[in-house]
Amino acid sequence: LHHIKNPYLVLQGSTDIVTSTRMIKSFVTSGENNNLKYNQIEDSGHMPSGKGMEKIIELAISFMLCNNKLTQ
């Protein structure tokens, strides 16, 4: 993970039973790479609900705007 050079956002549902939320959070945060970001989508599983999808879109747009080299 320390070789990732581009900003990368990992979104994880808090109730995901397919992929362990605890494992993914630990995996991303222990990587010691400032290019990796983790956000947990509350009350969402592996397949997000409508509300979860709204949060994903909000976080993704914010992440892209903050990491767009053209705007910096």
mmCIF file with all atom_site columns, C-alpha atoms in Angstrom:
data_model
loop_
_atom_site.group_PDB
_atom_site.id
_atom_site.type_symbol
_atom_site.label_atom_id
_atom_site.label_alt_id
_atom_site.label_comp_id
_atom_site.label_asym_id
_atom_site.label_entity_id
_atom_site.label_seq_id
_atom_site.pdbx_PDB_ins_code
_atom_site.Cartn_x
_atom_site.Cartn_y
_atom_site.Cartn_z
_atom_site.occupancy
_atom_site.B_iso_or_equiv
_atom_site.pdbx_formal_charge
_atom_site.auth_seq_id
_atom_site.auth_comp_id
_atom_site.auth_asym_id
_atom_site.auth_atom_id
_atom_site.pdbx_PDB_model_num
ATOM 1  C CA . LEU A 1 1  ? 0.000   0.000  0.000   1.00 0.00 ? 1  LEU A CA 1
ATOM 2  C CA . HIS A 1 2  ? 2.879   2.379  0.566   1.00 0.00 ? 2  HIS A CA 1
ATOM 3  C CA . HIS A 1 3  ? 3.531   2.410  -3.213  1.00 0.00 ? 3  HIS A CA 1
ATOM 4  C CA . ILE A 1 4  ? 0.179   3.984  -4.110  1.00 0.00 ? 4  ILE A CA 1
ATOM 5  C CA . LYS A 1 5  ? 0.954   7.457  -5.422  1.00 0.00 ? 5  LYS A CA 1
ATOM 6  C CA . ASN A 1 6  ? -2.493  8.636  -6.508  1.00 0.00 ? 6  ASN A CA 1
ATOM 7  C CA . PRO A 1 7  ? -5.241  9.641  -4.078  1.00 0.00 ? 7  PRO A CA 1
ATOM 8  C CA . TYR A 1 8  ? -7.475  6.646  -3.434  1.00 0.00 ? 8  TYR A CA 1
ATOM 9  C CA . LEU A 1 9  ? -10.754 6.614  -1.522  1.00 0.00 ? 9  LEU A CA 1
ATOM 10 C CA . VAL A 1 10 ? -12.051 3.423  0.078   1.00 0.00 ? 10 VAL A CA 1
ATOM 11 C CA . LEU A 1 11 ? -15.747 3.511  0.980   1.00 0.00 ? 11 LEU A CA 1
ATOM 12 C CA . GLN A 1 12 ? -17.031 0.775  3.264   1.00 0.00 ? 12 GLN A CA 1
ATOM 13 C CA . GLY A 1 13 ? -20.536 0.024  4.492   1.00 0.00 ? 13 GLY A CA 1
ATOM 14 C CA . SER A 1 14 ? -20.755 -0.260 8.276   1.00 0.00 ? 14 SER A CA 1
ATOM 15 C CA . THR A 1 15 ? -22.939 -3.385 8.061   1.00 0.00 ? 15 THR A CA 1
ATOM 16 C CA . ASP A 1 16 ? -21.114 -5.051 5.159   1.00 0.00 ? 16 ASP A CA 1
ATOM 17 C CA . ILE A 1 17 ? -21.040 -8.822 5.731   1.00 0.00 ? 17 ILE A CA 1
ATOM 18 C CA . VAL A 1 18 ? -19.186 -9.585 2.480   1.00 0.00 ? 18 VAL A CA 1
ATOM 19 C CA . THR A 1 19 ? -16.053 -7.628 3.366   1.00 0.00 ? 19 THR A CA 1
ATOM 20 C CA . SER A 1 20 ? -15.121 -7.084 7.010   1.00 0.00 ? 20 SER A CA 1
ATOM 21 C CA . THR A 1 21 ? -15.452 -3.387 7.864   1.00 0.00 ? 21 THR A CA 1
ATOM 22 C CA . ARG A 1 22 ? -12.919 -3.720 10.684  1.00 0.00 ? 22 ARG A CA 1
ATOM 23 C CA . MET A 1 23 ? -10.414 -5.427 8.382   1.00 0.00 ? 23 MET A CA 1
ATOM 24 C CA . ILE A 1 24 ? -10.755 -2.836 5.594   1.00 0.00 ? 24 ILE A CA 1
ATOM 25 C CA . LYS A 1 25 ? -10.421 0.097  8.008   1.00 0.00 ? 25 LYS A CA 1
ATOM 26 C CA . SER A 1 26 ? -7.339  -1.462 9.574   1.00 0.00 ? 26 SER A CA 1
ATOM 27 C CA . PHE A 1 27 ? -5.888  -2.286 6.158   1.00 0.00 ? 27 PHE A CA 1
ATOM 28 C CA . VAL A 1 28 ? -6.216  1.297  4.919   1.00 0.00 ? 28 VAL A CA 1
ATOM 29 C CA . THR A 1 29 ? -5.255  3.145  8.104   1.00 0.00 ? 29 THR A CA 1
ATOM 30 C CA . SER A 1 30 ? -2.258  0.939  8.891   1.00 0.00 ? 30 SER A CA 1
ATOM 31 C CA . GLY A 1 31 ? -0.827  1.456  5.408   1.00 0.00 ? 31 GLY A CA 1
ATOM 32 C CA . GLU A 1 32 ? 0.812   4.729  6.482   1.00 0.00 ? 32 GLU A CA 1
ATOM 33 C CA . ASN A 1 33 ? 0.119   6.261  3.089   1.00 0.00 ? 33 ASN A CA 1
ATOM 34 C CA . ASN A 1 34 ? -1.429  9.731  2.987   1.00 0.00 ? 34 ASN A CA 1
ATOM 35 C CA . ASN A 1 35 ? -2.846  8.955  -0.475  1.00 0.00 ? 35 ASN A CA 1
ATOM 36 C CA . LEU A 1 36 ? -5.218  6.369  0.999   1.00 0.00 ? 36 LEU A CA 1
ATOM 37 C CA . LYS A 1 37 ? -8.431  7.630  2.574   1.00 0.00 ? 37 LYS A CA 1
ATOM 38 C CA . TYR A 1 38 ? -11.127 5.608  4.329   1.00 0.00 ? 38 TYR A CA 1
ATOM 39 C CA . ASN A 1 39 ? -14.751 6.537  4.919   1.00 0.00 ? 39 ASN A CA 1
ATOM 40 C CA . GLN A 1 40 ? -17.400 4.362  6.474   1.00 0.00 ? 40 GLN A CA 1
ATOM 41 C CA . ILE A 1 41 ? -20.973 4.615  5.224   1.00 0.00 ? 41 ILE A CA 1
ATOM 42 C CA . GLU A 1 42 ? -23.216 4.184  8.264   1.00 0.00 ? 42 GLU A CA 1
ATOM 43 C CA . ASP A 1 43 ? -26.173 1.802  8.089   1.00 0.00 ? 43 ASP A CA 1
ATOM 44 C CA . SER A 1 44 ? -25.078 0.534  4.695   1.00 0.00 ? 44 SER A CA 1
ATOM 45 C CA . GLY A 1 45 ? -23.993 -2.912 3.604   1.00 0.00 ? 45 GLY A CA 1
ATOM 46 C CA . HIS A 1 46 ? -22.094 -4.219 0.605   1.00 0.00 ? 46 HIS A CA 1
ATOM 47 C CA . MET A 1 47 ? -24.882 -2.897 -1.627  1.00 0.00 ? 47 MET A CA 1
ATOM 48 C CA . PRO A 1 48 ? -25.857 0.596  -0.452  1.00 0.00 ? 48 PRO A CA 1
ATOM 49 C CA . SER A 1 49 ? -29.427 1.759  0.016   1.00 0.00 ? 49 SER A CA 1
ATOM 50 C CA . GLY A 1 50 ? -30.687 4.977  -1.576  1.00 0.00 ? 50 GLY A CA 1
ATOM 51 C CA . LYS A 1 51 ? -29.534 6.985  1.435   1.00 0.00 ? 51 LYS A CA 1
ATOM 52 C CA . GLY A 1 52 ? -26.176 5.182  1.432   1.00 0.00 ? 52 GLY A CA 1
ATOM 53 C CA . MET A 1 53 ? -25.757 5.902  -2.273  1.00 0.00 ? 53 MET A CA 1
ATOM 54 C CA . GLU A 1 54 ? -26.400 9.601  -1.679  1.00 0.00 ? 54 GLU A CA 1
ATOM 55 C CA . LYS A 1 55 ? -23.614 9.614  0.931   1.00 0.00 ? 55 LYS A CA 1
ATOM 56 C CA . ILE A 1 56 ? -21.265 7.777  -1.442  1.00 0.00 ? 56 ILE A CA 1
ATOM 57 C CA . ILE A 1 57 ? -21.890 10.327 -4.189  1.00 0.00 ? 57 ILE A CA 1
ATOM 58 C CA . GLU A 1 58 ? -21.379 13.214 -1.740  1.00 0.00 ? 58 GLU A CA 1
ATOM 59 C CA . LEU A 1 59 ? -18.080 11.763 -0.463  1.00 0.00 ? 59 LEU A CA 1
ATOM 60 C CA . ALA A 1 60 ? -16.840 10.878 -3.943  1.00 0.00 ? 60 ALA A CA 1
ATOM 61 C CA . ILE A 1 61 ? -17.505 14.364 -5.334  1.00 0.00 ? 61 ILE A CA 1
ATOM 62 C CA . SER A 1 62 ? -15.860 15.994 -2.327  1.00 0.00 ? 62 SER A CA 1
ATOM 63 C CA . PHE A 1 63 ? -12.854 13.673 -2.618  1.00 0.00 ? 63 PHE A CA 1
ATOM 64 C CA . MET A 1 64 ? -12.461 14.361 -6.337  1.00 0.00 ? 64 MET A CA 1
ATOM 65 C CA . LEU A 1 65 ? -12.702 18.117 -5.872  1.00 0.00 ? 65 LEU A CA 1
ATOM 66 C CA . CYS A 1 66 ? -10.149 18.083 -3.055  1.00 0.00 ? 66 CYS A CA 1
ATOM 67 C CA . ASN A 1 67 ? -7.735  15.908 -5.026  1.00 0.00 ? 67 ASN A CA 1
ATOM 68 C CA . ASN A 1 68 ? -8.063  17.446 -8.471  1.00 0.00 ? 68 ASN A CA 1
ATOM 69 C CA . LYS A 1 69 ? -4.629  18.802 -9.336  1.00 0.00 ? 69 LYS A CA 1
ATOM 70 C CA . LEU A 1 70 ? -6.189  21.240 -11.804 1.00 0.00 ? 70 LEU A CA 1
ATOM 71 C CA . THR A 1 71 ? -7.980  23.106 -9.020  1.00 0.00 ? 71 THR A CA 1
ATOM 72 C CA . GLN A 1 72 ? -4.987  23.349 -6.706  1.00 0.00 ? 72 GLN A CA 1
#
